[in-house]
JSON list of C-alpha atoms in Angstrom, two decimals:
[
{"chain": "N", "resi": 1, "resn": "MET", "atom": "CA", "xyz": [0.00, 0.00, 0.00]},
{"chain": "N", "resi": 2, "resn": "PHE", "atom": "CA", "xyz": [1.33, 3.41, -1.03]},
{"chain": "N", "resi": 3, "resn": "THR", "atom": "CA", "xyz": [-0.14, 6.35, 0.88]},
{"chain": "N", "resi": 4, "resn": "CYS", "atom": "CA", "xyz": [-0.61, 10.03, 0.05]},
{"chain": "N", "resi": 5, "resn": "PRO", "atom": "CA", "xyz": [-1.51, 11.92, 3.27]},
{"chain": "N", "resi": 6, "resn": "ALA", "atom": "CA", "xyz": [-2.26, 15.32, 1.76]},
{"chain": "N", "resi": 7, "resn": "SER", "atom": "CA", "xyz": [-5.14, 17.64, 1.07]},
{"chain": "N", "resi": 8, "resn": "ALA", "atom": "CA", "xyz": [-6.88, 17.19, -2.28]},
{"chain": "N", "resi": 9, "resn": "CYS", "atom": "CA", "xyz": [-5.95, 20.12, -4.49]},
{"chain": "N", "resi": 10, "resn": "SER", "atom": "CA", "xyz": [-4.55, 20.92, -7.92]},
{"chain": "N", "resi": 11, "resn": "ARG", "atom": "CA", "xyz": [-1.17, 21.81, -6.39]},
{"chain": "N", "resi": 12, "resn": "LYS", "atom": "CA", "xyz": [-0.87, 18.24, -5.09]},
{"chain": "N", "resi": 13, "resn": "ARG", "atom": "CA", "xyz": [-1.63, 16.86, -8.55]},
{"chain": "N", "resi": 14, "resn": "GLN", "atom": "CA", "xyz": [-3.48, 13.74, -7.37]},
{"chain": "N", "resi": 15, "resn": "LEU", "atom": "CA", "xyz": [-5.49, 13.71, -10.63]},
{"chain": "N", "resi": 16, "resn": "LEU", "atom": "CA", "xyz": [-2.28, 13.57, -12.66]},
{"chain": "N", "resi": 17, "resn": "PHE", "atom": "CA", "xyz": [-0.93, 10.81, -10.42]},
{"chain": "N", "resi": 18, "resn": "ILE", "atom": "CA", "xyz": [-4.12, 8.75, -10.87]},
{"chain": "N", "resi": 19, "resn": "ARG", "atom": "CA", "xyz": [-3.91, 9.20, -14.65]},
{"chain": "N", "resi": 20, "resn": "HIS", "atom": "CA", "xyz": [-0.26, 8.13, -14.65]},
{"chain": "N", "resi": 21, "resn": "VAL", "atom": "CA", "xyz": [-0.93, 5.01, -12.56]},
{"chain": "N", "resi": 22, "resn": "LYS", "atom": "CA", "xyz": [-3.88, 4.10, -14.79]},
{"chain": "N", "resi": 23, "resn": "GLN", "atom": "CA", "xyz": [-1.48, 4.14, -17.77]},
{"chain": "N", "resi": 24, "resn": "THR", "atom": "CA", "xyz": [0.82, 1.61, -16.09]},
{"chain": "N", "resi": 25, "resn": "LYS", "atom": "CA", "xyz": [0.31, -2.08, -15.67]},
{"chain": "N", "resi": 26, "resn": "LEU", "atom": "CA", "xyz": [0.92, -1.91, -11.92]},
{"chain": "N", "resi": 27, "resn": "GLN", "atom": "CA", "xyz": [-1.22, -4.54, -10.19]},
{"chain": "N", "resi": 28, "resn": "ASN", "atom": "CA", "xyz": [-1.71, -5.76, -6.62]},
{"chain": "N", "resi": 29, "resn": "ILE", "atom": "CA", "xyz": [-0.83, -2.33, -5.25]},
{"chain": "N", "resi": 30, "resn": "VAL", "atom": "CA", "xyz": [-3.24, 0.01, -3.47]},
{"chain": "N", "resi": 31, "resn": "PHE", "atom": "CA", "xyz": [-2.75, 3.76, -3.61]},
{"chain": "N", "resi": 32, "resn": "LEU", "atom": "CA", "xyz": [-4.43, 5.26, -0.56]},
{"chain": "N", "resi": 33, "resn": "PHE", "atom": "CA", "xyz": [-5.25, 8.96, -0.42]},
{"chain": "N", "resi": 34, "resn": "LEU", "atom": "CA", "xyz": [-5.77, 10.34, 3.11]},
{"chain": "N", "resi": 35, "resn": "VAL", "atom": "CA", "xyz": [-7.72, 13.52, 2.51]},
{"chain": "N", "resi": 36, "resn": "PRO", "atom": "CA", "xyz": [-8.65, 15.80, 5.44]},
{"chain": "N", "resi": 37, "resn": "GLU", "atom": "CA", "xyz": [-11.98, 16.85, 3.93]},
{"chain": "N", "resi": 38, "resn": "ARG", "atom": "CA", "xyz": [-14.11, 16.27, 0.88]},
{"chain": "N", "resi": 39, "resn": "ASN", "atom": "CA", "xyz": [-14.01, 19.06, -1.71]},
{"chain": "N", "resi": 40, "resn": "SER", "atom": "CA", "xyz": [-14.61, 19.52, -5.44]},
{"chain": "N", "resi": 41, "resn": "TYR", "atom": "CA", "xyz": [-11.08, 18.33, -6.31]},
{"chain": "N", "resi": 42, "resn": "ALA", "atom": "CA", "xyz": [-11.58, 15.16, -4.25]},
{"chain": "N", "resi": 43, "resn": "GLU", "atom": "CA", "xyz": [-14.85, 14.56, -6.09]},
{"chain": "N", "resi": 44, "resn": "LYS", "atom": "CA", "xyz": [-12.95, 14.78, -9.39]},
{"chain": "N", "resi": 45, "resn": "MET", "atom": "CA", "xyz": [-10.49, 12.23, -7.98]},
{"chain": "N", "resi": 46, "resn": "GLU", "atom": "CA", "xyz": [-13.39, 9.90, -7.14]},
{"chain": "N", "resi": 47, "resn": "GLN", "atom": "CA", "xyz": [-14.79, 10.26, -10.67]},
{"chain": "N", "resi": 48, "resn": "LEU", "atom": "CA", "xyz": [-11.43, 9.54, -12.28]},
{"chain": "N", "resi": 49, "resn": "ILE", "atom": "CA", "xyz": [-10.83, 6.53, -10.03]},
{"chain": "N", "resi": 50, "resn": "GLY", "atom": "CA", "xyz": [-14.22, 5.05, -10.86]},
{"chain": "N", "resi": 51, "resn": "ASP", "atom": "CA", "xyz": [-14.17, 1.37, -9.94]},
{"chain": "N", "resi": 52, "resn": "ASP", "atom": "CA", "xyz": [-10.38, 0.93, -10.28]},
{"chain": "N", "resi": 53, "resn": "PRO", "atom": "CA", "xyz": [-9.43, -1.32, -7.32]},
{"chain": "N", "resi": 54, "resn": "ARG", "atom": "CA", "xyz": [-5.94, 0.21, -7.08]},
{"chain": "N", "resi": 55, "resn": "PHE", "atom": "CA", "xyz": [-7.20, 3.42, -5.47]},
{"chain": "N", "resi": 56, "resn": "ARG", "atom": "CA", "xyz": [-8.88, 4.30, -2.17]},
{"chain": "N", "resi": 57, "resn": "ILE", "atom": "CA", "xyz": [-9.73, 7.64, -0.58]},
{"chain": "N", "resi": 58, "resn": "LEU", "atom": "CA", "xyz": [-10.27, 8.02, 3.16]},
{"chain": "N", "resi": 59, "resn": "TYR", "atom": "CA", "xyz": [-11.63, 11.30, 4.44]},
{"chain": "N", "resi": 60, "resn": "GLY", "atom": "CA", "xyz": [-11.15, 13.06, 7.76]},
{"chain": "N", "resi": 61, "resn": "LEU", "atom": "CA", "xyz": [-9.11, 10.51, 9.67]},
{"chain": "N", "resi": 62, "resn": "PRO", "atom": "CA", "xyz": [-8.02, 11.59, 13.16]},
{"chain": "N", "resi": 63, "resn": "ARG", "atom": "CA", "xyz": [-4.29, 12.31, 13.54]},
{"chain": "N", "resi": 64, "resn": "PRO", "atom": "CA", "xyz": [-3.45, 8.99, 15.27]},
{"chain": "N", "resi": 65, "resn": "GLU", "atom": "CA", "xyz": [-5.07, 7.05, 12.41]},
{"chain": "N", "resi": 66, "resn": "VAL", "atom": "CA", "xyz": [-3.16, 9.05, 9.80]},
{"chain": "N", "resi": 67, "resn": "GLU", "atom": "CA", "xyz": [0.08, 8.20, 11.58]},
{"chain": "N", "resi": 68, "resn": "ALA", "atom": "CA", "xyz": [-0.95, 4.54, 11.80]},
{"chain": "N", "resi": 69, "resn": "ALA", "atom": "CA", "xyz": [-1.72, 4.48, 8.07]},
{"chain": "N", "resi": 70, "resn": "ILE", "atom": "CA", "xyz": [1.69, 5.99, 7.29]},
{"chain": "N", "resi": 71, "resn": "ILE", "atom": "CA", "xyz": [3.43, 3.43, 9.50]},
{"chain": "N", "resi": 72, "resn": "GLU", "atom": "CA", "xyz": [1.59, 0.57, 7.76]},
{"chain": "N", "resi": 73, "resn": "SER", "atom": "CA", "xyz": [2.43, 1.89, 4.28]},
{"chain": "N", "resi": 74, "resn": "THR", "atom": "CA", "xyz": [4.97, 0.49, 1.89]},
{"chain": "N", "resi": 75, "resn": "ALA", "atom": "CA", "xyz": [5.84, 4.10, 1.04]},
{"chain": "N", "resi": 76, "resn": "VAL", "atom": "CA", "xyz": [4.40, 7.61, 1.14]},
{"chain": "N", "resi": 77, "resn": "PHE", "atom": "CA", "xyz": [4.05, 9.62, -2.04]},
{"chain": "N", "resi": 78, "resn": "LEU", "atom": "CA", "xyz": [3.36, 13.19, -3.01]},
{"chain": "N", "resi": 79, "resn": "TYR", "atom": "CA", "xyz": [3.03, 14.28, -6.63]},
{"chain": "N", "resi": 80, "resn": "SER", "atom": "CA", "xyz": [3.00, 18.00, -5.87]},
{"chain": "N", "resi": 81, "resn": "PHE", "atom": "CA", "xyz": [4.67, 20.63, -7.99]},
{"chain": "N", "resi": 82, "resn": "GLN", "atom": "CA", "xyz": [4.73, 23.43, -5.39]},
{"chain": "N", "resi": 83, "resn": "GLU", "atom": "CA", "xyz": [5.79, 22.88, -1.80]},
{"chain": "N", "resi": 84, "resn": "GLN", "atom": "CA", "xyz": [8.12, 24.52, 0.67]},
{"chain": "N", "resi": 85, "resn": "GLN", "atom": "CA", "xyz": [8.99, 21.55, 2.88]},
{"chain": "N", "resi": 86, "resn": "PRO", "atom": "CA", "xyz": [6.42, 18.79, 2.35]},
{"chain": "N", "resi": 87, "resn": "LEU", "atom": "CA", "xyz": [5.13, 17.89, 5.79]},
{"chain": "N", "resi": 88, "resn": "CYS", "atom": "CA", "xyz": [3.82, 14.49, 4.74]},
{"chain": "N", "resi": 89, "resn": "ILE", "atom": "CA", "xyz": [7.36, 13.57, 3.64]},
{"chain": "N", "resi": 90, "resn": "LEU", "atom": "CA", "xyz": [8.70, 14.63, 7.05]},
{"chain": "N", "resi": 91, "resn": "GLU", "atom": "CA", "xyz": [5.93, 12.55, 8.67]},
{"chain": "N", "resi": 92, "resn": "ALA", "atom": "CA", "xyz": [7.03, 9.52, 6.64]},
{"chain": "N", "resi": 93, "resn": "MET", "atom": "CA", "xyz": [10.63, 10.08, 7.71]},
{"chain": "N", "resi": 94, "resn": "SER", "atom": "CA", "xyz": [9.59, 10.31, 11.37]},
{"chain": "N", "resi": 95, "resn": "CYS", "atom": "CA", "xyz": [7.90, 6.90, 10.98]},
{"chain": "N", "resi": 96, "resn": "GLY", "atom": "CA", "xyz": [10.84, 5.32, 9.12]},
{"chain": "N", "resi": 97, "resn": "VAL", "atom": "CA", "xyz": [8.75, 4.92, 5.96]},
{"chain": "N", "resi": 98, "resn": "PRO", "atom": "CA", "xyz": [10.32, 5.58, 2.54]},
{"chain": "N", "resi": 99, "resn": "TRP", "atom": "CA", "xyz": [8.78, 8.16, 0.22]},
{"chain": "N", "resi": 100, "resn": "PHE", "atom": "CA", "xyz": [8.81, 9.49, -3.31]},
{"chain": "N", "resi": 101, "resn": "THR", "atom": "CA", "xyz": [7.99, 12.89, -4.74]},
{"chain": "N", "resi": 102, "resn": "PRO", "atom": "CA", "xyz": [9.03, 15.24, -7.53]},
{"chain": "N", "resi": 103, "resn": "ASN", "atom": "CA", "xyz": [11.84, 17.67, -6.73]},
{"chain": "N", "resi": 104, "resn": "VAL", "atom": "CA", "xyz": [9.77, 20.35, -4.97]},
{"chain": "N", "resi": 105, "resn": "GLY", "atom": "CA", "xyz": [10.72, 22.79, -2.26]},
{"chain": "N", "resi": 106, "resn": "ALA", "atom": "CA", "xyz": [13.58, 21.56, -0.12]},
{"chain": "N", "resi": 107, "resn": "VAL", "atom": "CA", "xyz": [12.85, 17.86, -0.69]},
{"chain": "N", "resi": 108, "resn": "SER", "atom": "CA", "xyz": [16.23, 17.33, -2.38]},
{"chain": "N", "resi": 109, "resn": "THR", "atom": "CA", "xyz": [17.89, 18.01, 1.00]},
{"chain": "N", "resi": 110, "resn": "LEU", "atom": "CA", "xyz": [16.04, 15.10, 2.64]},
{"chain": "N", "resi": 111, "resn": "ASN", "atom": "CA", "xyz": [17.05, 11.47, 2.97]},
{"chain": "N", "resi": 112, "resn": "GLY", "atom": "CA", "xyz": [14.94, 8.36, 2.98]},
{"chain": "N", "resi": 113, "resn": "GLY", "atom": "CA", "xyz": [13.19, 8.54, -0.35]},
{"chain": "N", "resi": 114, "resn": "ILE", "atom": "CA", "xyz": [13.33, 8.94, -4.07]},
{"chain": "N", "resi": 115, "resn": "VAL", "atom": "CA", "xyz": [13.13, 12.30, -5.83]},
{"chain": "N", "resi": 116, "resn": "LEU", "atom": "CA", "xyz": [11.46, 11.93, -9.21]},
{"chain": "N", "resi": 117, "resn": "LYS", "atom": "CA", "xyz": [13.30, 13.64, -12.03]},
{"chain": "N", "resi": 118, "resn": "LYS", "atom": "CA", "xyz": [10.22, 13.48, -14.22]},
{"chain": "N", "resi": 119, "resn": "ALA", "atom": "CA", "xyz": [6.52, 13.00, -13.52]},
{"chain": "N", "resi": 120, "resn": "SER", "atom": "CA", "xyz": [5.46, 10.34, -16.01]},
{"chain": "N", "resi": 121, "resn": "PRO", "atom": "CA", "xyz": [3.76, 6.94, -16.02]},
{"chain": "N", "resi": 122, "resn": "ALA", "atom": "CA", "xyz": [7.09, 5.20, -16.73]},
{"chain": "N", "resi": 123, "resn": "THR", "atom": "CA", "xyz": [8.81, 6.98, -13.83]},
{"chain": "N", "resi": 124, "resn": "VAL", "atom": "CA", "xyz": [5.98, 6.18, -11.43]},
{"chain": "N", "resi": 125, "resn": "LYS", "atom": "CA", "xyz": [6.03, 2.52, -12.47]},
{"chain": "N", "resi": 126, "resn": "LYS", "atom": "CA", "xyz": [9.81, 2.26, -12.05]},
{"chain": "N", "resi": 127, "resn": "VAL", "atom": "CA", "xyz": [9.82, 3.93, -8.61]},
{"chain": "N", "resi": 128, "resn": "VAL", "atom": "CA", "xyz": [6.84, 1.96, -7.28]},
{"chain": "N", "resi": 129, "resn": "GLU", "atom": "CA", "xyz": [8.40, -1.30, -8.47]},
{"chain": "N", "resi": 130, "resn": "SER", "atom": "CA", "xyz": [11.73, -0.40, -6.82]},
{"chain": "N", "resi": 131, "resn": "LEU", "atom": "CA", "xyz": [9.95, 0.36, -3.55]},
{"chain": "N", "resi": 132, "resn": "THR", "atom": "CA", "xyz": [8.36, -3.08, -3.49]},
{"chain": "N", "resi": 133, "resn": "ASP", "atom": "CA", "xyz": [11.88, -4.40, -2.77]},
{"chain": "N", "resi": 134, "resn": "GLU", "atom": "CA", "xyz": [12.09, -4.90, 0.99]},
{"chain": "N", "resi": 135, "resn": "LYS", "atom": "CA", "xyz": [15.84, -4.17, 1.21]},
{"chain": "N", "resi": 136, "resn": "ILE", "atom": "CA", "xyz": [15.46, -0.85, -0.61]},
{"chain": "N", "resi": 137, "resn": "ARG", "atom": "CA", "xyz": [12.52, 0.13, 1.60]},
{"chain": "N", "resi": 138, "resn": "GLU", "atom": "CA", "xyz": [14.38, -0.78, 4.77]},
{"chain": "N", "resi": 139, "resn": "GLN", "atom": "CA", "xyz": [17.49, 1.16, 3.74]},
{"chain": "N", "resi": 140, "resn": "LEU", "atom": "CA", "xyz": [15.54, 4.26, 2.73]},
{"chain": "N", "resi": 141, "resn": "GLY", "atom": "CA", "xyz": [13.33, 4.09, 5.83]},
{"chain": "N", "resi": 142, "resn": "GLN", "atom": "CA", "xyz": [16.38, 3.95, 8.10]},
{"chain": "N", "resi": 143, "resn": "GLU", "atom": "CA", "xyz": [18.05, 6.87, 6.29]},
{"chain": "N", "resi": 144, "resn": "GLY", "atom": "CA", "xyz": [14.90, 8.96, 6.63]},
{"chain": "N", "resi": 145, "resn": "SER", "atom": "CA", "xyz": [14.48, 8.08, 10.29]},
{"chain": "N", "resi": 146, "resn": "ARG", "atom": "CA", "xyz": [18.09, 9.02, 11.10]},
{"chain": "N", "resi": 147, "resn": "THR", "atom": "CA", "xyz": [17.69, 12.35, 9.30]},
{"chain": "N", "resi": 148, "resn": "TRP", "atom": "CA", "xyz": [14.44, 13.03, 11.16]},
{"chain": "N", "resi": 149, "resn": "GLN", "atom": "CA", "xyz": [16.00, 12.23, 14.54]},
{"chain": "N", "resi": 150, "resn": "THR", "atom": "CA", "xyz": [19.06, 14.42, 13.98]},
{"chain": "N", "resi": 151, "resn": "ARG", "atom": "CA", "xyz": [17.48, 17.39, 12.18]},
{"chain": "N", "resi": 152, "resn": "TYR", "atom": "CA", "xyz": [13.70, 17.56, 12.55]},
{"chain": "N", "resi": 153, "resn": "ALA", "atom": "CA", "xyz": [12.55, 15.86, 15.77]},
{"chain": "N", "resi": 154, "resn": "PRO", "atom": "CA", "xyz": [10.83, 18.36, 18.12]},
{"chain": "N", "resi": 155, "resn": "GLY", "atom": "CA", "xyz": [13.57, 18.20, 20.76]},
{"chain": "N", "resi": 156, "resn": "VAL", "atom": "CA", "xyz": [16.22, 19.03, 18.18]},
{"chain": "N", "resi": 157, "resn": "VAL", "atom": "CA", "xyz": [14.24, 21.87, 16.61]},
{"chain": "N", "resi": 158, "resn": "TYR", "atom": "CA", "xyz": [13.23, 23.36, 19.98]},
{"chain": "N", "resi": 159, "resn": "GLY", "atom": "CA", "xyz": [16.84, 23.16, 21.15]},
{"chain": "N", "resi": 160, "resn": "GLN", "atom": "CA", "xyz": [17.98, 25.03, 18.05]},
{"chain": "N", "resi": 161, "resn": "TRP", "atom": "CA", "xyz": [15.33, 27.72, 18.58]},
{"chain": "N", "resi": 162, "resn": "GLU", "atom": "CA", "xyz": [16.39, 28.07, 22.20]},
{"chain": "N", "resi": 163, "resn": "GLU", "atom": "CA", "xyz": [20.04, 28.45, 21.19]},
{"chain": "N", "resi": 164, "resn": "LEU", "atom": "CA", "xyz": [19.07, 31.07, 18.61]},
{"chain": "N", "resi": 165, "resn": "LEU", "atom": "CA", "xyz": [16.95, 33.02, 21.09]},
{"chain": "N", "resi": 166, "resn": "LEU", "atom": "CA", "xyz": [19.64, 32.89, 23.77]},
{"chain": "N", "resi": 167, "resn": "SER", "atom": "CA", "xyz": [22.27, 34.07, 21.29]},
{"chain": "N", "resi": 168, "resn": "SER", "atom": "CA", "xyz": [20.24, 37.24, 20.72]},
{"chain": "N", "resi": 169, "resn": "VAL", "atom": "CA", "xyz": [19.94, 38.11, 24.42]},
{"chain": "N", "resi": 170, "resn": "GLN", "atom": "CA", "xyz": [22.47, 40.30, 26.22]},
{"chain": "N", "resi": 171, "resn": "PRO", "atom": "CA", "xyz": [24.63, 38.32, 28.72]},
{"chain": "N", "resi": 172, "resn": "GLU", "atom": "CA", "xyz": [23.10, 40.06, 31.77]},
{"chain": "N", "resi": 173, "resn": "GLU", "atom": "CA", "xyz": [19.58, 39.12, 30.57]},
{"chain": "N", "resi": 174, "resn": "LYS", "atom": "CA", "xyz": [20.31, 35.41, 30.19]},
{"chain": "N", "resi": 175, "resn": "THR", "atom": "CA", "xyz": [19.84, 34.71, 33.90]},
{"chain": "N", "resi": 176, "resn": "PHE", "atom": "CA", "xyz": [16.14, 35.49, 33.50]},
{"chain": "N", "resi": 177, "resn": "LEU", "atom": "CA", "xyz": [15.77, 32.79, 30.84]},
{"chain": "N", "resi": 178, "resn": "HIS", "atom": "CA", "xyz": [16.89, 29.75, 32.83]},
{"chain": "N", "resi": 179, "resn": "PRO", "atom": "CA", "xyz": [15.55, 27.06, 33.18]},
{"chain": "N", "resi": 180, "resn": "PRO", "atom": "CA", "xyz": [15.23, 26.18, 29.48]},
{"chain": "N", "resi": 181, "resn": "LEU", "atom": "CA", "xyz": [12.52, 27.91, 27.48]},
{"chain": "N", "resi": 182, "resn": "PHE", "atom": "CA", "xyz": [11.16, 24.53, 26.30]},
{"chain": "N", "resi": 183, "resn": "PRO", "atom": "CA", "xyz": [11.45, 22.37, 29.44]},
{"chain": "N", "resi": 184, "resn": "ASN", "atom": "CA", "xyz": [9.43, 19.43, 28.08]},
{"chain": "N", "resi": 185, "resn": "HIS", "atom": "CA", "xyz": [11.84, 18.83, 25.21]},
{"chain": "N", "resi": 186, "resn": "SER", "atom": "CA", "xyz": [15.38, 17.58, 25.35]},
{"chain": "N", "resi": 187, "resn": "PRO", "atom": "CA", "xyz": [18.02, 19.95, 23.98]},
{"chain": "N", "resi": 188, "resn": "ALA", "atom": "CA", "xyz": [19.69, 19.41, 20.63]},
{"chain": "N", "resi": 189, "resn": "PRO", "atom": "CA", "xyz": [22.43, 16.75, 20.71]}
]
């Protein structure tokens, strides 16, 4: 099962992804779209999917169920063409799940997935087939998890913010800022 945990919108290009998959001969794979809420774009997705058994859309799952779906996925995908830092890719990394996406935003700086050079049916087929290999998935998942833990985990990010804030305070003012600003999070390693 390949999962796309993202809102349904033209920027995310789910319609294009569905068209590309339909042009492949990929079988025995389910592409699951986790959509926060039904909208006109999602309705177009439903129409395009029709009765194709390779696609499912789930609407409005609570956060814990979205995380569970990501954890249970073979990989996470996003076919977007305009992102800053795709949060669903970071979520996949935090769960140790590999991902694939076009080269959008800062995704090329991330580990644990495959950056598509071209959005085409042939590229999708090749990447999906490669991610059915357990060794490749395990390696990418571990790389993503390590990157998440060292760069993006809340304790690391909060520690970096605290260091930045403290660096901007005059030395005599620092005594007013201890204990740590974010006491519930461990400082950056």
